[in-house]
Amino acid sequence: MTEIRNLSQHVNEEVTLEGWLANKRSSGKIAFVQVRDGSGTAQVVASRSEVDDASWQAIQEAVQESTVRVVGRVNEDHRAPGGYEIHASELELLALSEEFPISPKEHGTAFLMEHRHLWLRSSKQRAALRVRSEVCQAIRDYFYDGGYTLVDSPILTPAACEGTSTLFETDYFGDKAYLSQSGQLYLEPAIAALGKVYCFGPTFRAEKSKTRRHLMEFWMVEPEIAFMRFEALCDLAEDFVCSLVTRVLDRCAEDLEVLERDTKALEAVQKPFPHISYTEAIERLQAKGNPIAWGDDFGADDETQITADFDRPVKISRFPTKIKAFYMEPDPDNPEVVLGLDVIAPEGYGEIIGGSQRIHDLELLERRLAEHELPREAFEWYLDVRRYGTCPHSGFGMGIERFVAWMSGVKHLRETIPYPRMLNKIYP
Ligand code: 4AD
Ligand code: MG
């Protein structure tokens, strides 16, 4: 069996392929059949005089999404999609498809979402999922090559990491448990064992808002580094983003073309990124007539307004203590703000990275837990990181779907994950 992606290695040879019928056009004596096998799409040409009766019959019967086996000779043909054409000697209908609900005509989003499992077969959906796969591999390579150890964090947890309002609760043998919002708290102890670590897995937030930037289940990659101070964290986030963008541009050119992504915008993503403080961001917004006040959190529109002045991601740091998580280290120059970092993607894709230097002082962390009314017993183990050889440390989390949406130029996160989990929607 030959994969369509490898046809170039078989020019003028006879090959056998199996796949799905993507399209068919017939004009009496000659038929053009597009076959998709997951690795690519090939044009198969069958001429009535060159195939047997059974093959010709099969070609007549086969409809969109039927599975077929094709035997034929590979010809180089620059007019054919993919650059190669197969001159069929045999075509076997392996399974006739029922009428496929998704045709090249336009469908509404609700319909497509109901048929997400079938929608995956469409060219743009396939391209976006391939970009996602490349991004995930690039992330693993980046941290592996950088000497980080993968530390998988648990999905069932007894406590909240990112606020108690978005927790999915479940029963754990009579106790309450929650689906993890972030692996961060479990990485922090691991730095004392392994130095530089990262986790990469699904995270869950019961976000009661319906926006194109929020999923209930999303994937997050989180590095955490012992002895790393805030400025180094900001550099790491920037280097990480640049490295991933370069990888996507290098390896996903065809997919970006299918997605009609303007790659010029991605080529502009070079170091250094502009870096402004939260306070400066507020001033910039106010200068544009935005009614936002110091102390407010940024909404999606505010983020878009901030990045509108720049052609690359923007780093924003030093947020008001009261709008950020309990674990963030105060700025030694101004206790009103914390050493938190957000990286905002341009073109309206919003926050892709959130991170900080962590509080490493035991007493301060105990105070913060109390201020945030978090149950101390559930965090005793986390406090141990500060009891047994504490050190300054930092980390961040990047949402994969936000990043892939930006790379792909896809507006809604639902098209960047195979099976999106959205507000009140869990089918299929
Ligand atoms: O800013 P967040 O909430 O940070 C944390 O969870 C930290 N504990 C991470 C860390 O420091 N280790 O989330 C990090 C990123 C966001 O910047 C965003 O890209 C993504 O996760 N994100 C979401 N993506 C999709 N849907 C949602 N509901 C998301 N919430 C956050
Ligand atoms: Mg955040």
Tab-separated table of N, CA, C and O in Angstrom, residues 102 106-117 119 210 414-415 422 425 427-428:
chain	number	residue	atom	x	y	z
A	102	ILE	N	-22.282	16.451	4.949
A	102	ILE	CA	-21.531	17.677	4.677
A	102	ILE	C	-21.064	17.665	3.230
A	102	ILE	O	-20.293	16.800	2.822
A	106	GLU	N	-22.323	25.576	1.588
A	106	GLU	CA	-22.210	26.199	2.910
A	106	GLU	C	-23.160	25.554	3.923
A	106	GLU	O	-24.311	25.274	3.600
A	107	HIS	N	-22.656	25.325	5.123
A	107	HIS	CA	-23.529	24.848	6.199
A	107	HIS	C	-23.409	25.816	7.364
A	107	HIS	O	-22.366	26.434	7.555
A	108	GLY	N	-24.452	25.892	8.191
A	108	GLY	CA	-24.377	26.734	9.383
A	108	GLY	C	-23.473	26.102	10.428
A	108	GLY	O	-23.262	24.888	10.428
A	109	THR	N	-22.967	26.928	11.332
A	109	THR	CA	-22.044	26.442	12.352
A	109	THR	C	-22.696	25.421	13.285
A	109	THR	O	-22.073	24.429	13.654
A	110	ALA	N	-23.947	25.651	13.648
A	110	ALA	CA	-24.618	24.725	14.569
A	110	ALA	C	-24.672	23.338	13.940
A	110	ALA	O	-24.385	22.327	14.593
A	111	PHE	N	-24.984	23.294	12.655
A	111	PHE	CA	-25.039	22.022	11.930
A	111	PHE	C	-23.664	21.353	11.899
A	111	PHE	O	-23.519	20.163	12.171
A	112	LEU	N	-22.651	22.151	11.597
A	112	LEU	CA	-21.292	21.595	11.520
A	112	LEU	C	-20.833	21.089	12.887
A	112	LEU	O	-20.181	20.049	12.992
A	113	MET	N	-21.174	21.803	13.939
A	113	MET	CA	-20.771	21.386	15.282
A	113	MET	C	-21.470	20.086	15.692
A	113	MET	O	-20.866	19.246	16.351
A	114	GLU	N	-22.727	19.922	15.305
A	114	GLU	CA	-23.455	18.671	15.567
A	114	GLU	C	-22.781	17.501	14.845
A	114	GLU	O	-22.917	16.355	15.246
A	115	HIS	N	-22.127	17.823	13.745
A	115	HIS	CA	-21.466	16.796	12.931
A	115	HIS	C	-19.951	16.949	12.988
A	115	HIS	O	-19.263	16.674	12.015
A	116	ARG	N	-19.465	17.393	14.145
A	116	ARG	CA	-18.036	17.651	14.273
A	116	ARG	C	-17.197	16.441	13.850
A	116	ARG	O	-16.158	16.574	13.187
A	117	HIS	N	-17.644	15.250	14.200
A	117	HIS	CA	-16.903	14.023	13.874
A	117	HIS	C	-16.776	13.807	12.367
A	117	HIS	O	-15.870	13.127	11.905
A	119	TRP	N	-17.201	16.638	10.203
A	119	TRP	CA	-16.641	17.919	9.738
A	119	TRP	C	-15.105	17.844	9.682
A	119	TRP	O	-14.459	18.500	8.868
A	210	LYS	N	-19.821	32.668	26.911
A	210	LYS	CA	-19.807	32.068	25.582
A	210	LYS	C	-19.014	32.996	24.674
A	210	LYS	O	-19.549	33.966	24.157
A	414	ARG	N	-13.145	26.738	18.656
A	414	ARG	CA	-13.766	25.420	18.427
A	414	ARG	C	-13.154	24.675	17.243
A	414	ARG	O	-13.267	23.463	17.141
A	415	GLU	N	-12.499	25.405	16.318
A	415	GLU	CA	-11.922	24.727	15.150
A	415	GLU	C	-10.452	24.359	15.342
A	415	GLU	O	-9.795	23.933	14.402
A	422	MET	N	-17.824	23.100	24.856
A	422	MET	CA	-18.241	24.491	24.980
A	422	MET	C	-19.435	24.612	25.905
A	422	MET	O	-20.014	23.612	26.312
A	425	LYS	N	-22.525	22.453	25.754
A	425	LYS	CA	-22.423	21.568	24.575
A	425	LYS	C	-21.366	20.491	24.783
A	425	LYS	O	-20.204	20.784	24.913
A	427	TYR	N	-21.814	17.284	22.861
A	427	TYR	CA	-22.042	16.308	21.800
A	427	TYR	C	-21.399	16.779	20.513
A	427	TYR	O	-21.587	17.948	20.175
A	428	PRO	N	-20.729	15.988	19.735
A	428	PRO	CA	-20.430	14.577	19.986
A	428	PRO	C	-19.244	14.448	20.947
A	428	PRO	O	-18.512	15.390	21.118
